[in-house]
GROMACS .gro file of C-alpha atoms in nm:
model
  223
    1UNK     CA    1   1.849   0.949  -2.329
    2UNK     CA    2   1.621   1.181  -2.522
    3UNK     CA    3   1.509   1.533  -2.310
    4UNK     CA    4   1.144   1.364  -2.287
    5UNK     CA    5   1.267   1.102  -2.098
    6UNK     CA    6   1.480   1.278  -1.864
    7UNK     CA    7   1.194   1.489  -1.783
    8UNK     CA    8   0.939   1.156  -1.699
    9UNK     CA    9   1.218   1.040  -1.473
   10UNK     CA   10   1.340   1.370  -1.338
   11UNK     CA   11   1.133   1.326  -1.024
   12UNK     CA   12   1.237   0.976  -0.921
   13UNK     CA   13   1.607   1.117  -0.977
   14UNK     CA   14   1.473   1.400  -0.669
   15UNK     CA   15   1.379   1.153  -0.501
   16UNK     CA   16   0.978   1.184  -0.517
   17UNK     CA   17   0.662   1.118  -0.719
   18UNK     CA   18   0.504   1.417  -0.843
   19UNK     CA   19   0.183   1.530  -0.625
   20UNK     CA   20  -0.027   1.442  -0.921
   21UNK     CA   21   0.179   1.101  -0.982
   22UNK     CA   22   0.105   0.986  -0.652
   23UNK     CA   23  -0.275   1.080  -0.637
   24UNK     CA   24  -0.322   0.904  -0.967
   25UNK     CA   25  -0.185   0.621  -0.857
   26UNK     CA   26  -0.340   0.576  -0.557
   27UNK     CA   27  -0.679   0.559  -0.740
   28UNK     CA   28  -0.559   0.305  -0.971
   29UNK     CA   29  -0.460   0.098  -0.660
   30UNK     CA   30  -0.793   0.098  -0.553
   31UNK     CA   31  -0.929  -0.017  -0.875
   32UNK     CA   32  -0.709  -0.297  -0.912
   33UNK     CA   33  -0.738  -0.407  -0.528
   34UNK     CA   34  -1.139  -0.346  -0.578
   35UNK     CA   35  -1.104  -0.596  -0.849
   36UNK     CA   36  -0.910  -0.828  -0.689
   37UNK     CA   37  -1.158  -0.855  -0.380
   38UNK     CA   38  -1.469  -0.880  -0.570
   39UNK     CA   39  -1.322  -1.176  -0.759
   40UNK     CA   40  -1.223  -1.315  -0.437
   41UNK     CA   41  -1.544  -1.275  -0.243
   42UNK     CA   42  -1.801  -1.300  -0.544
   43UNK     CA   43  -1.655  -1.491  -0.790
   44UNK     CA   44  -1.457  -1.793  -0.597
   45UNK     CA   45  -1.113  -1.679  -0.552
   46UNK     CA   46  -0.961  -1.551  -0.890
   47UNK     CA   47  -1.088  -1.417  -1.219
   48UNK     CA   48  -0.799  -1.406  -1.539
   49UNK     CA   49  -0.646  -1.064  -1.595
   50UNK     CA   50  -0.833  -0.903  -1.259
   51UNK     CA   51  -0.647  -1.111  -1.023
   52UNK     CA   52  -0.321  -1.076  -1.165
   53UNK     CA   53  -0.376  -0.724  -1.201
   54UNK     CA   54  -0.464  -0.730  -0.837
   55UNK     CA   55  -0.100  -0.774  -0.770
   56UNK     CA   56  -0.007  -0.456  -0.842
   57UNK     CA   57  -0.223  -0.296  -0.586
   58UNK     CA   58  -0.022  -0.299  -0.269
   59UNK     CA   59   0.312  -0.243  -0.386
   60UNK     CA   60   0.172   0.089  -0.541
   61UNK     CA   61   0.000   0.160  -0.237
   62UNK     CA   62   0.311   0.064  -0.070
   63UNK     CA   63   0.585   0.309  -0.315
   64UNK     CA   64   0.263   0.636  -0.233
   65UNK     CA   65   0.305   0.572   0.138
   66UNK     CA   66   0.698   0.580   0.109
   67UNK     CA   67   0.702   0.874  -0.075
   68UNK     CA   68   0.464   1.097   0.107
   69UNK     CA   69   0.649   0.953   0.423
   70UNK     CA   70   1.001   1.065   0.293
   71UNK     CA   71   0.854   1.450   0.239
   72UNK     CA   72   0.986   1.696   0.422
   73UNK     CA   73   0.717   1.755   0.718
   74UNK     CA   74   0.572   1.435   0.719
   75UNK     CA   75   0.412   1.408   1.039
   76UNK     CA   76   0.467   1.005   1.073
   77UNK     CA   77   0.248   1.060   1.436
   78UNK     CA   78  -0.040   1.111   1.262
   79UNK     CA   79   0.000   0.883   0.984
   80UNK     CA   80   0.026   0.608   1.211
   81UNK     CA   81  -0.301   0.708   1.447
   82UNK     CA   82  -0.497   0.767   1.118
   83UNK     CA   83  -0.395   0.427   0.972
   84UNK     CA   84  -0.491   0.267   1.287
   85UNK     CA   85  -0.757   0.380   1.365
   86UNK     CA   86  -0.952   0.338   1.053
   87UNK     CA   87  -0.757   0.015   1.019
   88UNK     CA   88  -0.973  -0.105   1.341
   89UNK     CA   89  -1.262  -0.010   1.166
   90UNK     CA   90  -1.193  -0.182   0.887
   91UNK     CA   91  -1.137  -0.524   1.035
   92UNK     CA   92  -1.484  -0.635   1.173
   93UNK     CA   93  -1.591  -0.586   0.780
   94UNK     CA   94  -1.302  -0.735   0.622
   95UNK     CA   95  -1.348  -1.047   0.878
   96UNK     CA   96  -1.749  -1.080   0.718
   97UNK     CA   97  -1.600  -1.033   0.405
   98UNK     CA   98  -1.347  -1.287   0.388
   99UNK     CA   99  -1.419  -1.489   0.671
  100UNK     CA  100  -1.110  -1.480   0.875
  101UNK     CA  101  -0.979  -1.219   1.122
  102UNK     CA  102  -0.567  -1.328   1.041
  103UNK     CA  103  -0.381  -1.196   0.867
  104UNK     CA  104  -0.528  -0.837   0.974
  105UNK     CA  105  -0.612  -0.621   0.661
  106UNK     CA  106  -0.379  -0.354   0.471
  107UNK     CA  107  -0.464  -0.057   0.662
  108UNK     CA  108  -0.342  -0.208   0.978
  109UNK     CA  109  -0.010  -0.270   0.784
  110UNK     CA  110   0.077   0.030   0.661
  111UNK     CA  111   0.042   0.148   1.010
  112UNK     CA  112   0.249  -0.050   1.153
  113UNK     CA  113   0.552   0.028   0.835
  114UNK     CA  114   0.468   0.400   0.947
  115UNK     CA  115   0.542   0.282   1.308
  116UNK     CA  116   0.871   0.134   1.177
  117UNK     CA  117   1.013   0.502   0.987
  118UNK     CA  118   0.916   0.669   1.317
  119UNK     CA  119   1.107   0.437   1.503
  120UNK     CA  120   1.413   0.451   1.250
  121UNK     CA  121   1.412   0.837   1.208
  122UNK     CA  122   1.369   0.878   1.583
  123UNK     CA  123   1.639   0.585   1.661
  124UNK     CA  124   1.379   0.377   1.876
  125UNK     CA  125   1.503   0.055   1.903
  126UNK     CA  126   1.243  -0.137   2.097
  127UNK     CA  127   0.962  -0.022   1.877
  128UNK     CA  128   1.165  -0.104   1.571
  129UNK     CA  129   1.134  -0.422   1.716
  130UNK     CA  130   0.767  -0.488   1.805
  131UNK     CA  131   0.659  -0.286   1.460
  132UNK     CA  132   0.889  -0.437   1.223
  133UNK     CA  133   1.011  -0.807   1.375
  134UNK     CA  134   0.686  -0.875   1.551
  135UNK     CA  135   0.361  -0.761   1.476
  136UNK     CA  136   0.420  -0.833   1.108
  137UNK     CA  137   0.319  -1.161   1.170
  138UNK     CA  138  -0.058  -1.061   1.232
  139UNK     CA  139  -0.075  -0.858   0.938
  140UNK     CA  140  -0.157  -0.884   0.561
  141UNK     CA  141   0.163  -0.908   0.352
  142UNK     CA  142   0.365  -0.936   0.696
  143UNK     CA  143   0.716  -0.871   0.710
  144UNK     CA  144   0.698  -0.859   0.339
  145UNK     CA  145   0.454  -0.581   0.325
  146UNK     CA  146   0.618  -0.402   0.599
  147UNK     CA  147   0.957  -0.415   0.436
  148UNK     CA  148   0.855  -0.269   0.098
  149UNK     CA  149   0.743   0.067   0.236
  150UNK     CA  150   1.039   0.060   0.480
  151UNK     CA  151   1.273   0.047   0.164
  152UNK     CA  152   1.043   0.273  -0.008
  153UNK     CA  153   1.142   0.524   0.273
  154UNK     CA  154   1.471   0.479   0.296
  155UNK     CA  155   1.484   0.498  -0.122
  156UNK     CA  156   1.272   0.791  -0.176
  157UNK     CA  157   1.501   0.974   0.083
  158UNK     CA  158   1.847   0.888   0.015
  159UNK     CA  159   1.788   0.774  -0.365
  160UNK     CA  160   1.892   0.409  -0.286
  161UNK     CA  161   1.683   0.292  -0.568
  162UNK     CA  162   1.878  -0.115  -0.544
  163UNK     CA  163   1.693  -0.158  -0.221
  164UNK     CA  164   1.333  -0.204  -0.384
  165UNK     CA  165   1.462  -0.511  -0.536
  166UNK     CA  166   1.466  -0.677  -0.188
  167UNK     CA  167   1.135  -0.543  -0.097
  168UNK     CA  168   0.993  -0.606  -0.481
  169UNK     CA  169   1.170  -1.028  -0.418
  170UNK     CA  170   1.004  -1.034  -0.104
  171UNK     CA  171   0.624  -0.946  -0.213
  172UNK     CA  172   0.678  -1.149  -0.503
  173UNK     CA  173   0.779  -1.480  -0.282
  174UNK     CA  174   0.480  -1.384  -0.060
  175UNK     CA  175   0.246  -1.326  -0.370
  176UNK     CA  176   0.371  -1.678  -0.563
  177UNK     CA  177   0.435  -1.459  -0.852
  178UNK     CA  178   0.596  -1.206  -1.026
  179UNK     CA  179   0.257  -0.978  -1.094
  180UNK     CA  180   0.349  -0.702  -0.856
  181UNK     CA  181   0.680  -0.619  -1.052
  182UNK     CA  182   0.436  -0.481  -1.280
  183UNK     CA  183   0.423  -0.175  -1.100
  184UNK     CA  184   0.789  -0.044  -1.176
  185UNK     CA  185   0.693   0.037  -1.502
  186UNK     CA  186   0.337   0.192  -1.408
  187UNK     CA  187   0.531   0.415  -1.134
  188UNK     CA  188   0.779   0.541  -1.392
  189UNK     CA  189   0.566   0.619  -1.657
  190UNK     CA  190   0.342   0.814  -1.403
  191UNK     CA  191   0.640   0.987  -1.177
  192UNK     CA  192   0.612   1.325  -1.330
  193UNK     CA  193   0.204   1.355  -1.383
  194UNK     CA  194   0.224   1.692  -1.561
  195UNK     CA  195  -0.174   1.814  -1.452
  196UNK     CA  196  -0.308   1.823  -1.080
  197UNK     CA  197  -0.495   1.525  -0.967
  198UNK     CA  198  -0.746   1.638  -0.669
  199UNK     CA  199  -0.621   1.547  -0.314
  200UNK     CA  200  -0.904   1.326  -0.150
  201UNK     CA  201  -0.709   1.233   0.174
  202UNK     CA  202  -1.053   1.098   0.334
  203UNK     CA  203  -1.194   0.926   0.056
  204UNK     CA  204  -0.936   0.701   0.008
  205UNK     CA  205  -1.028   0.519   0.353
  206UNK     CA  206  -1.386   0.608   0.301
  207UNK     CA  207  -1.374   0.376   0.033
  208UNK     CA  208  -1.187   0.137   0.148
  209UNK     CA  209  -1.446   0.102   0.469
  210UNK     CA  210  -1.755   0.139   0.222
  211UNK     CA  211  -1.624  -0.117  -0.011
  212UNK     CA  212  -1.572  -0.380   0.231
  213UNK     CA  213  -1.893  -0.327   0.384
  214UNK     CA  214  -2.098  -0.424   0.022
  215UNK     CA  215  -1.843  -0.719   0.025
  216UNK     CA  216  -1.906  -0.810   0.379
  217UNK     CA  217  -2.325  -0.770   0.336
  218UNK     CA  218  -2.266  -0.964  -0.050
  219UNK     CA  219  -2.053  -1.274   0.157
  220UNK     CA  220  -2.310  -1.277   0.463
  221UNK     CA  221  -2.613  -1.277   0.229
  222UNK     CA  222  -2.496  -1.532   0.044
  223UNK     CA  223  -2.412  -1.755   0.374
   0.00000   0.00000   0.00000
């Protein structure tokens, strides 16, 4: 292995993403799941190339959550609250959007995988329970979705890289593809993002509100 390459995958062998790494990524998340939603809402269900890259939105969203959850400090309290909440806001738009209220959107289940670390790192059975064997079932992704940042955690923190192939086989059964193994490769060419990509911790659910609002007045206009 040449010195280049040790230093791209230098950070994964830490056990993190790169500040950088994960802020870039997070952006192109949003611009593949932006894609994927306007195909589905304006354009019938699935346009070629923009739907399949579509798949790669939520398990990079999913490996960014993991990570910043596995830092040291992370306060999972407030990840959780934040999550929910603005996952509640969410959901009346993403319901005129789409035109169903189940499964619950994204926001709402990343909350509840941050509800599952709290309840592992603070040994809380009964929530363990109700966030990660029940509630799943409301959510998008479900236990699926849940899973993958759960392993993510667990990964990032102890290095058990093997255990993403269970959450990476379970989005991929849930997804009727193998897309979302596309992100593997994105993550570890962009683990060690050498410049500093601009923190925008309230834009990112800013967006995610605003965009599903233009969807939601595009769908009811259209009805």
């Amino acid at each position: 292995m040449s010195g280049q390459d040790v230093a791209v995958h230098a950070p994964l062998a830490r056990g993190t993403l790169s500040s950088g790494a994960r802020e870039l990524l997070k952006w192109i998340a949003l611009l593949s799941m932006t894609g994927d939603h306007v195909a589905k809402v304006v354009f019938g269900g699935y346009v070629p190339v923009v739907s399949e890259f579509g798949r790669i939105a939520f398990p990079l969203f999913a490996l960014v959550m993991a990570c910043n959850l596995a830092q040291p400090g992370a306060d999972l309290g407030k990840s959780i609250r934040r999550l929910s909440a603005w996952g509640l806001v969410a959901q009346p738009l993403h319901m005129l959007a789409f035109g169903y209220w189940l499964p619950l959107n994204i926001l709402l289940t990343f909350g509840l995988a941050a509800a599952a670390v709290h309840a592992l790192t603070n040994n809380r059975q009964l929530l363990l329970l109700v966030a990660g064997g029940l509630l799943p079932f409301f959510v998008d992704y479900q236990w699926a979705g849940v899973a993958l940042v759960v392993l993510g955690w667990i990964a990032f923190r102890h290095r058990a890289w093997w255990l993403l192939a269970f959450g990476f086989g379970g989005l991929c059964w849930v997804n009727g593809n193998g897309w979302a193994l596309l992100a593997i490769p994105l993550v570890l060419a962009l683990a060690r993002v050498p410049w500093a990509v601009p923190r925008s911790r309230w834009a990112f659910y800013l967006y995610y509100v605003g965009h599903l609002a233009v969807l939601a007045a595009y769908a009811q206009w259209l009805r």
